[in-house]
Amino acid sequence: MTQTTRRAASPAASGKRMLSEQIYAYLRDAIMRGTYAPGEALKPQDLAKEQGVSLAVVREALVRVAGEGLADRLPNRGFAVPAYSDRRWQEIAEARRTIEPVVLRMSVERGDIDWEARVRAAHHRLSRTPAYGPEEPEAGVYYSAAWSEAHRVFHRTLLEGCGNPVLLETFDRMWTASELARRWSAHRDPGRAGADEHRRLEEAAVARDADAAAEVLSQHLTQTAAALTDDPAEGPVAGG
Amino acid sequence: MTQTTRRAASPAASGKRMLSEQIYAYLRDAIMRGTYAPGEALKPQDLAKEQGVSLAVVREALVRVAGEGLADRLPNRGFAVPAYSDRRWQEIAEARRTIEPVVLRMSVERGDIDWEARVRAAHHRLSRTPAYGPEEPEAGVYYSAAWSEAHRVFHRTLLEGCGNPVLLETFDRMWTASELARRWSAHRDPGRAGADEHRRLEEAAVARDADAAAEVLSQHLTQTAAALTDDPAEGPVAGG
DNA sequence: GGACAGAAAATAATCGATTATTTATCGAAT
DNA sequence: ATTCGATAAATAATCGATTATTTTCTGTCC
């Protein structure tokens, strides 16, 4: 609490030294990592004591988290980790299948050399990052944090050629929802990632084959969804 | 302040009697209506005194509003009405052109009879609602609140046949951003609405002509963007 | 006359405590 | 034994005040 002129307590905290920001980041990360079970109540008092801050900052962080869809809010009943149904996950997956191929097509048509280079770099990093790090095998954690981030960056980079921040914000939102829902999906598949599809995505992108890229992405997303809904043996695809 | 057991102060306030909710609704409406100039600071103290509540509730409302993109937030510098550039508006318009026709196609292919009926109802209401009500001619207000709402409902209803809440949330978000950016766009066009295009949209939808519907919507959005960027004389289209 | 340092004012961020609502507990009546 | 109702505990929502940061207003020095 008494943060009298505390400077850069968190690592690499250059510009933002706002207490609520830290708590927000903590909550977001904790929920995404599966620290709290779905449906579990997020009690401001417990969090405040646990994090050593006042109720106000916890509350502000919770409001932000809820605004992003990472927490449900019931009037006079507080906040809770959202309990995504399989149906919900399918809706998110369908939304991604609907939007991302179109954006990817735009990206391939517009992206410049720098974009191509970044796609190559992102794919390289993804392909060389082990999906399962030597991390502690907590419940609900299926991929290393490094791989999850590399995965996200690759998919985002693919779309960044479109040059439209609004569309990229839409991607970010859906990716977050997708990752959260996937974590708690009933039929989650801890199988290996779709490395081959990622490779084909990269190739189609730098080859400027918009149709092929869009098609591969569409299949990739479809298989991902199928792998989580049906029997895992059917589609050994895990990536998003 | 002293809200000792205040019951249903606001009209039709049945379920939600949360102070922060009211302030949130007020702020959202005020910003969308253009009550505050773009770039203007939203000072919690002033708002708190003005609305008769404490800082905490104003702060919570501001955090929510900022999360929706209806306010900018600068660390240690408070909140402010976002100052959208024309470039920003074009990005939003492009995002809508990219996504909405695809969703409309899906909607036309999936919508049931009930959806058809609601499309007809929404269009009827829109076509019979005067765009310019006898409201006080405040600065920045170009359409009556009733018409704006009917307009939004019509466009949303067109897409609701898709049956995917995630895609509809995306629409809601973009519509909000679009309306806000349009209000403060440099080249705003107070001309009459694209009533004819709305009629053609309705026809194509209930006729189950997905291609035509998507094409008309794409043109509609393109013309709307063009009308605000170029000389207003070029494209006398105002609707979204 | 302009730039700079320092004090003063304004505003943002945070805190501790109060009030209101919901949830849990317990006992009486059927 | 179960349901209903009142009380007690827990938790959410709100408030008033405190602390920290930024901005504004000086007056001085060059």
Coordinates of N, CA, C and O in Angstrom, one line a residue, chain B residues 58-135:
Chain B
V58 N -18.0 7.8 -10.6 CA -17.7 8.5 -11.8 C -16.5 7.8 -12.5 O -16.4 7.5 -13.7
R59 N -15.5 7.5 -11.6 CA -14.3 6.8 -12.1 C -14.6 5.5 -12.7 O -14.1 5.1 -13.8
E60 N -15.5 4.7 -12.0 CA -15.8 3.4 -12.6 C -16.5 3.6 -14.0 O -16.2 2.9 -14.9
A61 N -17.4 4.5 -14.0 CA -18.1 4.8 -15.3 C -17.1 5.2 -16.4 O -17.1 4.7 -17.5
L62 N -16.1 6.0 -16.0 CA -15.1 6.5 -17.0 C -14.3 5.3 -17.5 O -13.9 5.2 -18.7
V63 N -13.9 4.5 -16.6 CA -13.1 3.3 -17.0 C -13.9 2.4 -18.0 O -13.3 2.0 -19.0
R64 N -15.1 2.3 -17.7 CA -15.9 1.5 -18.6 C -16.0 2.2 -20.0 O -15.9 1.5 -21.0
V65 N -16.3 3.5 -19.9 CA -16.4 4.2 -21.2 C -15.1 4.2 -22.0 O -15.1 4.0 -23.2
A66 N -14.0 4.3 -21.3 CA -12.7 4.3 -21.9 C -12.5 2.9 -22.5 O -11.9 2.8 -23.6
G67 N -12.9 1.8 -21.8 CA -12.8 0.5 -22.4 C -13.5 0.3 -23.7 O -13.1 -0.6 -24.5
E68 N -14.6 1.0 -23.9 CA -15.3 0.9 -25.1 C -14.8 1.8 -26.2 O -15.4 1.8 -27.3
G69 N -13.8 2.5 -25.9 CA -13.2 3.4 -26.9 C -13.9 4.8 -27.0 O -13.6 5.6 -27.9
L70 N -14.9 5.0 -26.1 CA -15.6 6.3 -26.1 C -14.8 7.4 -25.3 O -15.3 8.5 -25.2
A71 N -13.7 7.0 -24.8 CA -12.9 8.0 -24.1 C -11.4 7.6 -24.2 O -11.1 6.4 -24.1
D72 N -10.5 8.5 -24.2 CA -9.1 8.2 -24.2 C -8.7 8.4 -22.7 O -9.2 9.1 -22.0
R73 N -7.6 7.6 -22.4 CA -7.1 7.7 -21.0 C -5.6 7.9 -21.1 O -4.9 7.1 -21.7
L74 N -5.1 8.9 -20.4 CA -3.7 9.1 -20.4 C -3.3 8.9 -18.9 O -3.8 9.6 -18.0
P75 N -2.2 8.1 -18.7 CA -1.8 7.9 -17.3 C -1.5 9.2 -16.5 O -0.8 10.0 -17.0
N76 N -2.1 9.3 -15.4 CA -1.9 10.5 -14.5 C -2.4 11.8 -15.2 O -2.0 12.8 -14.8
R77 N -3.2 11.6 -16.2 CA -3.6 12.8 -16.9 C -5.1 12.7 -17.2 O -5.7 13.5 -17.9
G78 N -5.7 11.7 -16.7 CA -7.2 11.6 -16.7 C -7.8 11.2 -18.0 O -7.1 10.6 -18.9
F79 N -9.1 11.4 -18.2 CA -9.8 11.0 -19.3 C -10.2 12.1 -20.2 O -10.2 13.3 -19.8
A80 N -10.5 11.8 -21.4 CA -10.8 12.9 -22.4 C -11.7 12.3 -23.5 O -11.5 11.1 -23.8
V81 N -12.5 13.1 -24.1 CA -13.2 12.7 -25.3 C -12.3 12.4 -26.4 O -11.4 13.3 -26.7
P82 N -12.4 11.3 -27.1 CA -11.4 11.0 -28.1 C -11.6 12.0 -29.3 O -12.7 12.3 -29.7
A83 N -10.5 12.3 -29.9 CA -10.5 13.2 -31.0 C -10.1 12.4 -32.2 O -9.0 12.2 -32.6
Y84 N -11.2 11.9 -32.9 CA -11.0 11.1 -34.1 C -10.6 11.9 -35.2 O -11.2 12.9 -35.6
S85 N -9.5 11.4 -35.9 CA -9.1 12.0 -37.1 C -9.9 11.5 -38.3 O -10.6 10.5 -38.2
D86 N -9.9 12.2 -39.4 CA -10.6 11.6 -40.6 C -10.0 10.3 -41.0 O -10.7 9.4 -41.4
R87 N -8.7 10.1 -40.8 CA -8.1 8.8 -41.1 C -8.7 7.7 -40.2 O -9.0 6.7 -40.7
R88 N -8.9 8.0 -38.9 CA -9.5 7.1 -38.1 C -10.9 6.7 -38.6 O -11.3 5.5 -38.5
W89 N -11.6 7.7 -39.0 CA -13.0 7.4 -39.5 C -12.9 6.5 -40.7 O -13.7 5.5 -40.8
Q90 N -12.0 6.8 -41.6 CA -11.9 5.9 -42.8 C -11.5 4.5 -42.4 O -12.0 3.5 -43.0
E91 N -10.7 4.4 -41.4 CA -10.3 3.0 -40.9 C -11.5 2.3 -40.4 O -11.7 1.1 -40.7
I92 N -12.4 2.9 -39.6 CA -13.6 2.3 -39.1 C -14.5 1.9 -40.3 O -15.1 0.8 -40.3
A93 N -14.6 2.9 -41.2 CA -15.5 2.6 -42.3 C -15.0 1.4 -43.1 O -15.8 0.6 -43.6
E94 N -13.7 1.4 -43.3 CA -13.2 0.2 -44.1 C -13.4 -1.1 -43.4 O -13.7 -2.1 -44.0
A95 N -13.2 -1.0 -42.1 CA -13.4 -2.3 -41.3 C -14.9 -2.7 -41.4 O -15.2 -3.9 -41.6
R96 N -15.8 -1.8 -41.4 CA -17.2 -2.2 -41.6 C -17.4 -2.7 -43.0 O -18.1 -3.7 -43.2
R97 N -16.9 -2.1 -44.0 CA -17.0 -2.6 -45.4 C -16.4 -4.0 -45.5 O -16.9 -4.8 -46.3
T98 N -15.4 -4.3 -44.7 CA -14.7 -5.6 -44.8 C -15.6 -6.7 -44.1 O -15.7 -7.8 -44.6
I99 N -16.2 -6.3 -43.0 CA -16.8 -7.4 -42.2 C -18.3 -7.5 -42.5 O -18.8 -8.6 -42.6
E100 N -19.0 -6.4 -42.5 CA -20.5 -6.5 -42.5 C -21.1 -7.2 -43.7 O -22.0 -7.9 -43.6
P101 N -20.5 -7.0 -44.9 CA -21.1 -7.7 -46.0 C -21.0 -9.2 -45.8 O -21.9 -10.0 -46.2
V102 N -19.9 -9.7 -45.3 CA -19.7 -11.1 -45.1 C -20.8 -11.6 -44.1 O -21.4 -12.7 -44.3
V103 N -20.9 -10.9 -43.0 CA -21.9 -11.3 -42.0 C -23.3 -11.2 -42.6 O -24.2 -12.1 -42.3
L104 N -23.6 -10.2 -43.4 CA -24.9 -10.1 -44.0 C -25.2 -11.3 -44.9 O -26.3 -11.9 -44.8
R105 N -24.2 -11.7 -45.6 CA -24.4 -12.9 -46.5 C -24.8 -14.1 -45.6 O -25.7 -14.8 -45.9
M106 N -24.0 -14.3 -44.5 CA -24.3 -15.4 -43.6 C -25.7 -15.2 -43.1 O -26.5 -16.2 -42.9
S107 N -26.1 -14.0 -42.7 CA -27.4 -13.8 -42.1 C -28.5 -14.1 -43.1 O -29.5 -14.8 -42.8
V108 N -28.4 -13.7 -44.4 CA -29.4 -14.0 -45.4 C -29.5 -15.5 -45.6 O -30.6 -16.0 -45.8
E109 N -28.4 -16.2 -45.5 CA -28.5 -17.6 -45.8 C -29.1 -18.4 -44.6 O -29.6 -19.5 -44.8
R110 N -29.0 -17.8 -43.4 CA -29.4 -18.6 -42.3 C -30.7 -18.1 -41.7 O -31.4 -18.9 -41.0
G111 N -31.1 -16.8 -41.9 CA -32.2 -16.3 -41.2 C -33.5 -17.0 -41.4 O -33.7 -17.6 -42.5
D112 N -34.3 -17.1 -40.4 CA -35.6 -17.8 -40.5 C -36.7 -16.8 -40.8 O -36.5 -15.6 -41.0
I113 N -37.9 -17.3 -40.7 CA -39.1 -16.4 -41.0 C -39.2 -15.3 -40.0 O -39.5 -14.2 -40.3
D114 N -38.9 -15.6 -38.7 CA -39.0 -14.6 -37.7 C -38.0 -13.5 -38.0 O -38.3 -12.3 -37.9
W115 N -36.8 -13.8 -38.5 CA -35.9 -12.8 -38.9 C -36.4 -12.0 -40.0 O -36.3 -10.7 -40.0
E116 N -37.0 -12.6 -41.0 CA -37.5 -11.8 -42.1 C -38.6 -10.8 -41.6 O -38.6 -9.7 -42.0
A117 N -39.4 -11.3 -40.7 CA -40.4 -10.4 -40.2 C -39.8 -9.2 -39.5 O -40.2 -8.1 -39.6
R118 N -38.8 -9.5 -38.7 CA -38.1 -8.4 -37.9 C -37.4 -7.4 -38.9 O -37.4 -6.2 -38.6
V119 N -36.9 -7.9 -40.0 CA -36.3 -7.0 -40.9 C -37.3 -6.1 -41.5 O -37.1 -4.9 -41.6
R120 N -38.4 -6.7 -41.9 CA -39.5 -5.8 -42.4 C -40.0 -4.8 -41.4 O -40.2 -3.6 -41.7
A121 N -40.1 -5.3 -40.2 CA -40.6 -4.3 -39.1 C -39.6 -3.2 -38.9 O -40.0 -2.0 -38.8
A122 N -38.3 -3.6 -38.9 CA -37.3 -2.6 -38.6 C -37.2 -1.6 -39.8 O -37.1 -0.3 -39.5
H123 N -37.4 -2.1 -41.0 CA -37.3 -1.1 -42.1 C -38.5 -0.2 -42.1 O -38.4 1.0 -42.4
H124 N -39.7 -0.8 -41.8 CA -40.9 0.0 -41.7 C -40.7 1.2 -40.8 O -41.0 2.3 -41.1
R125 N -40.2 0.8 -39.6 CA -40.1 1.8 -38.6 C -39.1 2.9 -39.0 O -39.3 4.1 -38.9
L126 N -38.0 2.4 -39.6 CA -37.0 3.4 -40.1 C -37.5 4.3 -41.2 O -37.3 5.5 -41.1
S127 N -38.3 3.7 -42.1 CA -38.7 4.5 -43.2 C -39.8 5.5 -42.8 O -40.0 6.6 -43.4
R128 N -40.5 5.2 -41.7 CA -41.5 6.1 -41.3 C -41.1 7.1 -40.2 O -41.9 7.9 -39.7
T129 N -39.9 7.0 -39.8 CA -39.4 7.9 -38.7 C -38.7 9.1 -39.4 O -37.7 8.9 -40.2
P130 N -39.1 10.3 -39.1 CA -38.5 11.4 -39.7 C -37.0 11.6 -39.2 O -36.7 11.4 -38.0
A131 N -36.1 11.8 -40.2 CA -34.7 11.9 -39.8 C -34.4 13.1 -39.0 O -33.5 13.1 -38.1
Y132 N -35.1 14.2 -39.2 CA -34.9 15.4 -38.4 C -36.1 15.7 -37.6 O -37.1 16.3 -38.1
G133 N -36.0 15.4 -36.3 CA -37.1 15.7 -35.5 C -37.2 17.1 -35.1 O -36.3 17.9 -35.4
P134 N -38.2 17.5 -34.4 CA -38.4 18.9 -34.0 C -37.6 19.2 -32.7 O -38.0 19.9 -31.9
E135 N -36.4 18.5 -32.6 CA -35.6 18.7 -31.4 C -34.9 20.0 -31.5 O -34.7 20.6 -32.5

